[in-house]
Coordinates of N, CA and C in Angstrom, one line a residue:
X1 N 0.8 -1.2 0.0 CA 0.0 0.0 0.0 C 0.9 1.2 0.0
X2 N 0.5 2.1 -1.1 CA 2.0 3.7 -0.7 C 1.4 4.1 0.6
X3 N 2.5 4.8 0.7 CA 2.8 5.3 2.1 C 1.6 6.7 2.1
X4 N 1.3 6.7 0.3 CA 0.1 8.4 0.5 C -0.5 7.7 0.9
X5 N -1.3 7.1 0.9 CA -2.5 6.6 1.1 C -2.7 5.9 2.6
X6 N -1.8 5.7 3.2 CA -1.9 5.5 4.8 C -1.6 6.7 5.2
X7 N -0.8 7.6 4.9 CA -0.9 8.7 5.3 C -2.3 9.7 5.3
X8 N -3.1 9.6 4.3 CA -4.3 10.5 4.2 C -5.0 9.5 4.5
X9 N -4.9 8.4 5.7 CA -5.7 8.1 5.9 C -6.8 8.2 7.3
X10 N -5.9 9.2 7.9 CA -6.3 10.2 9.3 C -7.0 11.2 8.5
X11 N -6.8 11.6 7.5 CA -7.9 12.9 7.2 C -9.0 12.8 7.5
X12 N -10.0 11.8 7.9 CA -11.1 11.8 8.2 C -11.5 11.2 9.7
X13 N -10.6 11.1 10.3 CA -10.8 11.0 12.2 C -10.5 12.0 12.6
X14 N -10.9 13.1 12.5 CA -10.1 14.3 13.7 C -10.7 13.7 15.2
X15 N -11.6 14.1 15.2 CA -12.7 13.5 16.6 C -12.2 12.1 17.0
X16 N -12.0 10.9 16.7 CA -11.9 9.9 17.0 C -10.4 9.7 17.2
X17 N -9.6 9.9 16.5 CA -7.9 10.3 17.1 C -7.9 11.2 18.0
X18 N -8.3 12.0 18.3 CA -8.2 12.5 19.6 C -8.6 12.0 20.8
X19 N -9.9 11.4 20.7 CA -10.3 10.5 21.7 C -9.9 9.4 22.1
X20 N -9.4 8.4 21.0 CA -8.4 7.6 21.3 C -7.3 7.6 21.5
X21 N -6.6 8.0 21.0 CA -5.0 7.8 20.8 C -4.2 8.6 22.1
X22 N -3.3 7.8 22.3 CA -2.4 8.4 23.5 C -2.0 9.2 23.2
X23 N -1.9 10.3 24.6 CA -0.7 11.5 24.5 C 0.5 10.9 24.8
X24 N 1.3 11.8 25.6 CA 2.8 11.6 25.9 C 2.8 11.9 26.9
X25 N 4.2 11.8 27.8 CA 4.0 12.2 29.2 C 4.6 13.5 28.7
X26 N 4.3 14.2 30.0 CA 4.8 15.7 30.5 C 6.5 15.8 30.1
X27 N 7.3 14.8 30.6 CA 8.5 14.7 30.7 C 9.2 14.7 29.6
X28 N 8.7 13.7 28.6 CA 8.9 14.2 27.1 C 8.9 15.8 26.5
X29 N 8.2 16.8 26.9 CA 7.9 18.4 26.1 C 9.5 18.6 27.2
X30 N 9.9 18.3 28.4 CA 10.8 19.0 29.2 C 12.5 18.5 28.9
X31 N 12.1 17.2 28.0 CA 13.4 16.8 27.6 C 13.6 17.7 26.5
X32 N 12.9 18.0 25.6 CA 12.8 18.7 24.0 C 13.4 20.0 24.5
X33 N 12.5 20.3 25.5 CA 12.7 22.2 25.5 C 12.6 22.2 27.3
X34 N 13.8 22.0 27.6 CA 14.4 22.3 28.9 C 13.7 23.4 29.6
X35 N 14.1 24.5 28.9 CA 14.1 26.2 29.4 C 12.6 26.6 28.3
X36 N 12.2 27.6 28.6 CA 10.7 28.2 27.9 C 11.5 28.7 27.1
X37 N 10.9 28.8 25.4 CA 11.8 29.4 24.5 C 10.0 30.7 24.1
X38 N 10.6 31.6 23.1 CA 9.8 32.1 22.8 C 8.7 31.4 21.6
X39 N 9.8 30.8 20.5 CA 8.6 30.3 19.4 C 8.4 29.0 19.3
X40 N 7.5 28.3 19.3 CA 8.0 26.9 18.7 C 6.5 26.4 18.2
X41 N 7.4 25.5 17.0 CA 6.6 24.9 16.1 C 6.5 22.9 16.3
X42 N 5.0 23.1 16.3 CA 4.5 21.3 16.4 C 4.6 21.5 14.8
X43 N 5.1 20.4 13.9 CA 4.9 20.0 12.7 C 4.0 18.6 12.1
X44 N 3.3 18.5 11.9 CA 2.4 17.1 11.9 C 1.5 17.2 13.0
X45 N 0.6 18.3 13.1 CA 0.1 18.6 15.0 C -1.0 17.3 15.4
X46 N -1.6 17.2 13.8 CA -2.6 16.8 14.2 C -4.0 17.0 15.4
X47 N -4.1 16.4 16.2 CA -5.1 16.6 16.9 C -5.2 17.6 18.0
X48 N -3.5 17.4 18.1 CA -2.8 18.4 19.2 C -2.5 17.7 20.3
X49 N -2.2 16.3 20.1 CA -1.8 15.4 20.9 C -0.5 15.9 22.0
X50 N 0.3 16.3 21.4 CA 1.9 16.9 21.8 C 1.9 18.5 21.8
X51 N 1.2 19.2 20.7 CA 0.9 20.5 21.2 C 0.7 21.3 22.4
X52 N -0.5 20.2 23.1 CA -0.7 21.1 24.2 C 0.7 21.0 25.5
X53 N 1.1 20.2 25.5 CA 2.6 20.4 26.0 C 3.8 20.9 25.5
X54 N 3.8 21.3 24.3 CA 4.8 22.0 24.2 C 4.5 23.6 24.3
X55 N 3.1 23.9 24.1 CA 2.2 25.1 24.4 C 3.0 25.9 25.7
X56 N 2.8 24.7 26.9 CA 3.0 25.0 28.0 C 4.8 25.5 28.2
X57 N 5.5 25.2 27.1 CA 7.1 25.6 27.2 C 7.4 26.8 26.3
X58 N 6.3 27.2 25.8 CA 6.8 28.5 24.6 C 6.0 29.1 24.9
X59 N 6.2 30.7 24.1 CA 5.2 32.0 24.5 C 4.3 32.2 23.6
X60 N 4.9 31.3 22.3 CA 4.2 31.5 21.1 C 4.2 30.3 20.9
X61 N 3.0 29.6 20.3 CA 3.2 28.2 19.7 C 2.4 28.1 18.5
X62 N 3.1 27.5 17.7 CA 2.1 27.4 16.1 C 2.1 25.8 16.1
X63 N 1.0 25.3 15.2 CA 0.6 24.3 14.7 C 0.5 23.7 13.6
X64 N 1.1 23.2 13.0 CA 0.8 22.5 11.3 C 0.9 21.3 11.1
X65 N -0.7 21.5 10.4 CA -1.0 20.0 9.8 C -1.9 20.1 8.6
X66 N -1.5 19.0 7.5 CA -2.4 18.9 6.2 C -3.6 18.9 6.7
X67 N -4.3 18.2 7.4 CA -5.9 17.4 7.3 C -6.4 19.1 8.4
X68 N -7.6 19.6 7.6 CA -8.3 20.6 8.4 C -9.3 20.0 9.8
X69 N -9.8 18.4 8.8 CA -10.8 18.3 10.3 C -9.6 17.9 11.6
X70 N -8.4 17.7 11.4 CA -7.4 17.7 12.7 C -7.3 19.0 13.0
X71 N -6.8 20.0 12.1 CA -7.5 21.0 12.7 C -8.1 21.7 13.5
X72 N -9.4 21.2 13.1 CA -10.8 22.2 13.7 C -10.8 21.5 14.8
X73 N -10.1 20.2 15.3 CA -10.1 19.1 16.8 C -8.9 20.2 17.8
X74 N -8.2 20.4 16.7 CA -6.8 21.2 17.6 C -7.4 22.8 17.9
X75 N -7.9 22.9 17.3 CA -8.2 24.7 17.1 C -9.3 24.8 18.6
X76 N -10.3 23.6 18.6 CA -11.3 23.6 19.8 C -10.8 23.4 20.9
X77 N -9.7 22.5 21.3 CA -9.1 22.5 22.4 C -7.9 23.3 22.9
X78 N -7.7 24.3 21.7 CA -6.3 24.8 22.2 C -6.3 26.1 21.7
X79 N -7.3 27.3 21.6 CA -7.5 28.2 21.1 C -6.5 29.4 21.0
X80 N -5.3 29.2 22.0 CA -4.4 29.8 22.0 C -3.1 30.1 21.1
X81 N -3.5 28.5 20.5 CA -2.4 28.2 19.3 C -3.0 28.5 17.8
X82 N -1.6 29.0 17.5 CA -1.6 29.6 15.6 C -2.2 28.2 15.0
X83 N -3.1 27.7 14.7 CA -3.3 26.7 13.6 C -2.5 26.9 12.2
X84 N -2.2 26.5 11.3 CA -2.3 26.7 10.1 C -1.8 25.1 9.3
X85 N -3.0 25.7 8.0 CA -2.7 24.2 7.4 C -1.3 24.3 6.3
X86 N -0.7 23.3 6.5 CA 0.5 23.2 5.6 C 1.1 22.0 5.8
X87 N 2.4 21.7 5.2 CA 3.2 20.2 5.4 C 4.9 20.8 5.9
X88 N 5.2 19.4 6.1 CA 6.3 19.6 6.5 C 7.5 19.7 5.1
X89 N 6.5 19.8 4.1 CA 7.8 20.1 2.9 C 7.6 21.4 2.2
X90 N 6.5 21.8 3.2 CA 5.8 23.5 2.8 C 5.2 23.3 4.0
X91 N 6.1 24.5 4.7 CA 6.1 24.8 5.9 C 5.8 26.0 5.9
X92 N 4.6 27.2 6.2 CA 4.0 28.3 6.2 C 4.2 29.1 7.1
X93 N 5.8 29.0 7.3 CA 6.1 30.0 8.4 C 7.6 30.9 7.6
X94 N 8.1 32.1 8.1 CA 8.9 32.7 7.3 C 10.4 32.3 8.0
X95 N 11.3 32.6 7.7 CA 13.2 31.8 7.7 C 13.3 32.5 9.4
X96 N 14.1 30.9 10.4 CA 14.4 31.5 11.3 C 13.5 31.8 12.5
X97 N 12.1 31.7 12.1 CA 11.2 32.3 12.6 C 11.0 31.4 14.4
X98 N 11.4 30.1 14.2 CA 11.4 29.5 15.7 C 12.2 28.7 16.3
X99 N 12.5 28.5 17.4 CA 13.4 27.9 18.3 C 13.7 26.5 18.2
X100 N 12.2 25.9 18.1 CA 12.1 24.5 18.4 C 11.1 24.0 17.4
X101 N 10.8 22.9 16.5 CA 10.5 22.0 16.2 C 9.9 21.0 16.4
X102 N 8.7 20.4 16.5 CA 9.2 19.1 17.0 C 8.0 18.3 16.0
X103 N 8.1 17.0 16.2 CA 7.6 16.3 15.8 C 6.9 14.9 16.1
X104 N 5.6 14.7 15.9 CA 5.3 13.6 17.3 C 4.5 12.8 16.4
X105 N 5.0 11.5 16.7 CA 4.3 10.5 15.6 C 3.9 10.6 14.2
X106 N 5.2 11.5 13.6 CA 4.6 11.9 12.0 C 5.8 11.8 11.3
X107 N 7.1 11.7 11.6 CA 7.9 12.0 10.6 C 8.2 11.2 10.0
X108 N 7.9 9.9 10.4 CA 8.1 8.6 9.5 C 6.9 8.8 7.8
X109 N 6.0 9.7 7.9 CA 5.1 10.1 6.9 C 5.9 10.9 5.9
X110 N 6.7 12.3 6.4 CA 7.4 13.1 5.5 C 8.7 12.6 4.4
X111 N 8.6 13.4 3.6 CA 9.8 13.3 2.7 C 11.3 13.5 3.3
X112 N 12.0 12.9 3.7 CA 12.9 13.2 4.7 C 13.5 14.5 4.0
X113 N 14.2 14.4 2.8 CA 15.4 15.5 2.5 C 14.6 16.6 2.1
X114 N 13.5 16.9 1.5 CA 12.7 18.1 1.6 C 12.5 18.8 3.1
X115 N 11.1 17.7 3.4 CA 11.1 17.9 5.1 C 12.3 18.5 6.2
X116 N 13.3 18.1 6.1 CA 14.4 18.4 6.6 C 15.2 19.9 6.6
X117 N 15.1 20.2 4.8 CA 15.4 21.6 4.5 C 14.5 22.6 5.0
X118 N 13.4 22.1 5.0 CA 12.7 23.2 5.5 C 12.6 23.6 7.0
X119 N 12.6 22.0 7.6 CA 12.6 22.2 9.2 C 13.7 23.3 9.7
X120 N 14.9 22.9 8.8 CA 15.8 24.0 9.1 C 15.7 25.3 8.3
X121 N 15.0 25.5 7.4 CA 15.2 27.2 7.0 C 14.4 27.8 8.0
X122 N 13.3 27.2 9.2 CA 12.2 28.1 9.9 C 12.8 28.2 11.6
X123 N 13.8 27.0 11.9 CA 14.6 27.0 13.0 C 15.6 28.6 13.1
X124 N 15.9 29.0 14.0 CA 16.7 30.0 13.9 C 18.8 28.7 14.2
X125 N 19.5 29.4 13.6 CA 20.9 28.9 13.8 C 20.7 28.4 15.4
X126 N 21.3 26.7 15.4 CA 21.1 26.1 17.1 C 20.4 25.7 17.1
X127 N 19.5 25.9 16.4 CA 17.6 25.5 17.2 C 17.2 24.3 17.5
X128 N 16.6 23.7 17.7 CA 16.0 22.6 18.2 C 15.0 21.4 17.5
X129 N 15.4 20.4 16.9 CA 14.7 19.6 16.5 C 14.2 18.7 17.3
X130 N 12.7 18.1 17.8 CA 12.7 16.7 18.6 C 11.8 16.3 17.7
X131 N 12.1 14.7 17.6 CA 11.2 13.8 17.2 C 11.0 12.7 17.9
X132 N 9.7 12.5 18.2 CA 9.1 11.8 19.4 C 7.8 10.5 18.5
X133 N 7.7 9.4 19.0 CA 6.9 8.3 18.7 C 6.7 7.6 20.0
X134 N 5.6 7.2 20.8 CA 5.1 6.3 21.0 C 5.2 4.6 20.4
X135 N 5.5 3.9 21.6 CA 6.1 2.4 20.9 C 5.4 1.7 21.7
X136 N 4.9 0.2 21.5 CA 4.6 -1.2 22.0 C 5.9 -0.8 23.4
X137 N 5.1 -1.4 24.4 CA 6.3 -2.0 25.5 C 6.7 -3.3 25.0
X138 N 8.2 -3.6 24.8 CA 8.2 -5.1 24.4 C 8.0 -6.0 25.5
X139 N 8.0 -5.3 26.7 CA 7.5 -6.7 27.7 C 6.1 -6.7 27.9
X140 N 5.3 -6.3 27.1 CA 3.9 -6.2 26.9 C 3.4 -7.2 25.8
X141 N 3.6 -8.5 26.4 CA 3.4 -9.5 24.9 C 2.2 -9.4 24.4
X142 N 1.0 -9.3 25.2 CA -0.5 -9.0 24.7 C -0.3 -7.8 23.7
X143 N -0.3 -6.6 24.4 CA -0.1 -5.7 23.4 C 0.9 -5.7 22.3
X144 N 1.7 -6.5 22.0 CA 2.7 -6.5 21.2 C 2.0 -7.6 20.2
X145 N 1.4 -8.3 20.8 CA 0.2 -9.1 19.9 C -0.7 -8.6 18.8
X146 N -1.2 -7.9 19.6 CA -2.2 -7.1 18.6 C -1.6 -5.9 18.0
X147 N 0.0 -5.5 18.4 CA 0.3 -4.6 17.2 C 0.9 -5.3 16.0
X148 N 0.9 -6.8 16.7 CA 1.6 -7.7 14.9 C 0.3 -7.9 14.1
X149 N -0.8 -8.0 14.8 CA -2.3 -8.0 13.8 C -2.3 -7.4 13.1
X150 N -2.3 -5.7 13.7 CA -2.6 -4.7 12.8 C -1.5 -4.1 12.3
X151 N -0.5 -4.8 12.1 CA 0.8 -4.1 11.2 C 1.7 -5.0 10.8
X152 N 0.5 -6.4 10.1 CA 1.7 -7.3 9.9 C 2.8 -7.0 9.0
X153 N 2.6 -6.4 8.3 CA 3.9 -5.9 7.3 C 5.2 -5.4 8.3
X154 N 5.1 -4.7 9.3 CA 6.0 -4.3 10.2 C 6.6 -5.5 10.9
X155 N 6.3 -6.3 11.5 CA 6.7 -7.7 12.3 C 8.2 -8.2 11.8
X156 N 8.9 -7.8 13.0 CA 10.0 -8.4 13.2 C 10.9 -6.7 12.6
X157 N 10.3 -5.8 12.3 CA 11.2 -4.9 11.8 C 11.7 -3.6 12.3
X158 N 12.8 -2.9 12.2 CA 13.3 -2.4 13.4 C 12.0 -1.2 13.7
X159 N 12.3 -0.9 14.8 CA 11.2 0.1 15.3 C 11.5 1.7 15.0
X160 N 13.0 1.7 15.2 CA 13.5 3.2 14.6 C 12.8 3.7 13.3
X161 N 12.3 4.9 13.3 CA 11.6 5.3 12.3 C 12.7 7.1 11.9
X162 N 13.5 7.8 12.7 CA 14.9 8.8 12.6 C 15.8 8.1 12.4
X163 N 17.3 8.4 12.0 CA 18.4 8.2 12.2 C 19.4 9.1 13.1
X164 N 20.3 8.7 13.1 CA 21.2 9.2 14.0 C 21.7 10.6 13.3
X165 N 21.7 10.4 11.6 CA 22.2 11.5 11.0 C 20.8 11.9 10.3
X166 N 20.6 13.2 10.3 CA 19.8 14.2 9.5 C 20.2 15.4 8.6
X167 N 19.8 15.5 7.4 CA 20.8 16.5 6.6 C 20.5 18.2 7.2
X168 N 21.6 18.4 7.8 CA 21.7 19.9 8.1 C 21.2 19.5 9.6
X169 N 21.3 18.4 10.4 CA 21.5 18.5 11.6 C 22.8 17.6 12.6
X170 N 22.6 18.1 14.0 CA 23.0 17.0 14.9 C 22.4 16.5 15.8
X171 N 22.6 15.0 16.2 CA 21.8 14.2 17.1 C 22.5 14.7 18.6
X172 N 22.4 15.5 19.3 CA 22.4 15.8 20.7 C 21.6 15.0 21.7
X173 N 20.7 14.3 21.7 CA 20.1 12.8 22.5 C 19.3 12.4 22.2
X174 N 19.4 11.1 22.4 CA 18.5 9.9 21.9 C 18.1 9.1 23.3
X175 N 16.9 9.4 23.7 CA 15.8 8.6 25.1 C 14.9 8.3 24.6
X176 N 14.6 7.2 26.0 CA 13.7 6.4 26.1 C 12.5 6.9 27.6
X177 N 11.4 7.3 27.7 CA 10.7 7.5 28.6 C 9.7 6.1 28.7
X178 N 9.8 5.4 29.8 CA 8.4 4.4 29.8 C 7.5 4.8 30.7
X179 N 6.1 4.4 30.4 CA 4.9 5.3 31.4 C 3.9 4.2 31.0
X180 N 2.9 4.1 31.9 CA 1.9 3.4 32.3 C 0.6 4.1 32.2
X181 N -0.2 4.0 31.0 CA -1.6 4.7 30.5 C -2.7 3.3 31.4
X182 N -3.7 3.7 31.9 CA -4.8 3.1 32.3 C -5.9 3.2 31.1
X183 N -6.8 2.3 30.8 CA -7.3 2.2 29.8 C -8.5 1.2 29.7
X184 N -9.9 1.9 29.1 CA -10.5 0.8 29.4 C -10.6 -0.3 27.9
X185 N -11.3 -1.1 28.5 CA -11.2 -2.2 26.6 C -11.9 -1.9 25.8
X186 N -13.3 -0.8 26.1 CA -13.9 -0.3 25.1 C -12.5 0.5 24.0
X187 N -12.0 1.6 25.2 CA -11.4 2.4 24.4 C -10.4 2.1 23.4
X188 N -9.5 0.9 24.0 CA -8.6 0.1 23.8 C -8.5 -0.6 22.0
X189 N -9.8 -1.2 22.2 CA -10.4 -1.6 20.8 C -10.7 -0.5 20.0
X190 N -11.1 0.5 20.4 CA -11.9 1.6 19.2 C -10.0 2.3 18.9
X191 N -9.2 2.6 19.9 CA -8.1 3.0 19.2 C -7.6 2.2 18.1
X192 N -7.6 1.0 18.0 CA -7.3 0.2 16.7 C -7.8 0.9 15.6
X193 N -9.1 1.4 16.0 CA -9.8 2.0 14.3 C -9.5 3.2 13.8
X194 N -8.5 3.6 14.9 CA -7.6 4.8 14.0 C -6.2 4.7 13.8
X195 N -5.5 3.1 13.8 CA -4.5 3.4 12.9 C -4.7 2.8 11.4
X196 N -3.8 3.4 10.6 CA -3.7 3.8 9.3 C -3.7 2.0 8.2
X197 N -3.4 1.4 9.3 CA -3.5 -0.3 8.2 C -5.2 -0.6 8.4
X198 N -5.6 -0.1 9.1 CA -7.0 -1.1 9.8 C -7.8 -0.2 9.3
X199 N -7.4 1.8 8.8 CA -8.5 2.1 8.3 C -8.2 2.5 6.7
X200 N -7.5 1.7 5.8 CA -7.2 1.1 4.8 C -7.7 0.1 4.6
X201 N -8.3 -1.2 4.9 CA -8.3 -1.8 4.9 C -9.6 -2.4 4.4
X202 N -9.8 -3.3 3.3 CA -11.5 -3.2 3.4 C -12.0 -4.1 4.6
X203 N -13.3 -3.7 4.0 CA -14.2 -4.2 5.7 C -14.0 -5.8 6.1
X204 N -13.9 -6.8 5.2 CA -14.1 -8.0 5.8 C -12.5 -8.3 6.3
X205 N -11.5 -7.4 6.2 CA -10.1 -7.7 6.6 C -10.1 -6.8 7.8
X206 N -10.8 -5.7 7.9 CA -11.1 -5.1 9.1 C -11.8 -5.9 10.1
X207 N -12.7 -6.6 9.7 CA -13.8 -7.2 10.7 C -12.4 -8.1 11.5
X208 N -12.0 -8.9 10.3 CA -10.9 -10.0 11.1 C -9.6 -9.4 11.9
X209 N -9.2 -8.3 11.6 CA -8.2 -7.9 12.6 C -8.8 -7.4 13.8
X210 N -10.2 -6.7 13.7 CA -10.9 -6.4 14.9 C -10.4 -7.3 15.9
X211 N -11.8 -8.7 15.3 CA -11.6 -9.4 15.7 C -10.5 -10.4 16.8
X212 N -9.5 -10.8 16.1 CA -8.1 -11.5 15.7 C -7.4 -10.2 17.3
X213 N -7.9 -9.0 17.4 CA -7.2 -8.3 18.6 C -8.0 -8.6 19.8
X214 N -9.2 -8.7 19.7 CA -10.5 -9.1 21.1 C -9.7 -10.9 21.2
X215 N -9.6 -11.3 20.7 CA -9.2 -13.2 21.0 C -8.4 -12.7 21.5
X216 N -7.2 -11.7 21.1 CA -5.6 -11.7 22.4 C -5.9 -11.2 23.4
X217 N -6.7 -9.9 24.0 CA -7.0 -9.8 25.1 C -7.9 -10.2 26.1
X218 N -9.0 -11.8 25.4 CA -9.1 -12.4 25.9 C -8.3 -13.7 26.4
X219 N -7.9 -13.7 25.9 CA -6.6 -14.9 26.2 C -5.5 -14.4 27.1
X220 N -5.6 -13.1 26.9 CA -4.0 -12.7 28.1 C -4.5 -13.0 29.2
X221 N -3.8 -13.2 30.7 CA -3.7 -12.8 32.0 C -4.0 -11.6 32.4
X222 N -3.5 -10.7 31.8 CA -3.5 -9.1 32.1 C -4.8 -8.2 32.0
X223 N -5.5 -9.0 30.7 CA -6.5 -8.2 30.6 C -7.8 -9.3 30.2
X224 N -8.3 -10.5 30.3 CA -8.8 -11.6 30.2 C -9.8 -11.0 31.6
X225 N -11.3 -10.7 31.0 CA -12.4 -10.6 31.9 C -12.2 -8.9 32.3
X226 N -11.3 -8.4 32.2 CA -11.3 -6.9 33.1 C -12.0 -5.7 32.1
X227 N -12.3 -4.7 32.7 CA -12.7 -3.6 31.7 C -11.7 -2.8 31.8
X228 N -10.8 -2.7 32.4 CA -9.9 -1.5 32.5 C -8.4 -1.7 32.8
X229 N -7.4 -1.8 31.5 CA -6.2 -2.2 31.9 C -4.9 -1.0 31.8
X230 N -4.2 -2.0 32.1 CA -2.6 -1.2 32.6 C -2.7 -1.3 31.2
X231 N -1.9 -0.3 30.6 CA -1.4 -0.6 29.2 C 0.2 0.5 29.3
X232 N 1.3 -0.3 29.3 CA 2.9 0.3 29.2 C 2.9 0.8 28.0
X233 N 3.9 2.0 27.9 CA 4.5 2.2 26.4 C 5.6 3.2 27.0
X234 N 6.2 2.8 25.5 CA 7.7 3.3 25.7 C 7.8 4.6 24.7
X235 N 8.2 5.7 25.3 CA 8.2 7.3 24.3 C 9.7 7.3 24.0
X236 N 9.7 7.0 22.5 CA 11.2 7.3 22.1 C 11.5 8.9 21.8
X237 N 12.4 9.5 22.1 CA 13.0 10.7 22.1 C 14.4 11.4 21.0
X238 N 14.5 11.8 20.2 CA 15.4 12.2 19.4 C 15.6 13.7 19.6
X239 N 16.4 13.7 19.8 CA 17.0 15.8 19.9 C 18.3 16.1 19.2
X240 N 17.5 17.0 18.0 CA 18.8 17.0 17.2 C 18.9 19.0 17.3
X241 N 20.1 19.5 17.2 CA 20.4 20.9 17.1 C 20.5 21.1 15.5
X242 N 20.1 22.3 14.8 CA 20.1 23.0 13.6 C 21.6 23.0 13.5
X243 N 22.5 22.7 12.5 CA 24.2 22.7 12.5 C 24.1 24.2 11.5

């Protein structure tokens, strides 16, 4: 399947990715941007999953994302922030213009060597790049279960989605944060229906990975009979400086 086509395939969840889908912890925005800077830009904002904490470390914060109904999800909960629609290879902001960067569960979508020039023509000299993803806990076999259902193409393949080198930057630290989301199985299940293989997918291959995910968390220990589980994940962390 191209990669457009899982990519535009959030354009039409704004409401339902936000309601599902995990944030990040707090600790993550404080590794990116230590000290309060004046500007900074979420790139890929989406729903405003990572926005509203990095909100809380800048004076100015802008937002960009292709899909408008993510958008109008970001724009309702966070009225403070610049919306604007644009991409990360046409970036709608002028040279220089911010400190920090970041980027939360989306860069593996962009054009790296485009994307990248631009990240740095809107960074001022120094500035700050972070790129941040959400990962399976690997000691989480149940949940690691159901992310081989819904992304068998991925199974067995590395999980790094950055590299250590970026054109026109440097890697200044690479972490790992782990944190413990509580969660009930309604919600659990309905997040499945907003990632990008399962809502690709036609319906009778959808019904079965539904499915194929409710048989592993009935079969685990962990979550077998309960409404409301522990669910681990690991926040990987990338901080690179503008060279």
């Amino acid at each position: 399947m191209p990669e457009q086509a899982l990519a535009r395939s959030f354009e039409s969840i704004g409401d339902d990715y936000d309601r599902y889908r995990p944030g990040f912890p707090a600790e993550a925005a404080t590794v990116i941007v230590p000290a309060a800077v004046d500007a900074a830009l979420d790139l890929g904002a989406g729903t405003g999953k990572f926005t509203r904490l990095l909100a809380a470390r800048a004076r100015h914060t802008c937002a960009v994302e292709p899909s408008e109904r993510m958008l109008d999800v970001l724009r309702s909960t966070l009225p403070g922030v610049e919306a604007l629609v644009g991409t990360a290879e046409r970036i709608p902001l002028g040279d220089a213009s911010v400190q920090v960067v970041t980027v939360a569960q989306a860069f593996h979508w962009f054009d790296r060597g485009p994307a990248c020039a631009e990240i740095s023509r809107v960074l001022v000299p120094g500035g700050t790049l972070g790129l941040l993803w959400n990962r399976a806990d690997p000691e989480c076999a149940w949940d690691r279960a159901c992310h081989g259902i819904a992304h068998p193409a991925a199974a067995g393949a590395s999980a790094d989605s950055a590299d250590e080198e970026l054109p026109g930057f440097e890697l200044v630290l690479r972490t790992q944060l782990r944190w413990t989301e509580s969660i009930a199985r309604e919600h659990y299940l309905h997040r499945w229906t907003t990632v990008s293989s399962v809502l690709i997918a036609d319906q009778p291959t959808r019904t079965r990975m539904l499915g194929d995910i409710e048989t592993v968390i009935d079969a685990s220990e962990q979550t077998c009979g309960r409404d409301l589980f522990d669910l681990p994940h690991v926040t990987e962390i990338y901080v690179y400086r503008r060279a």
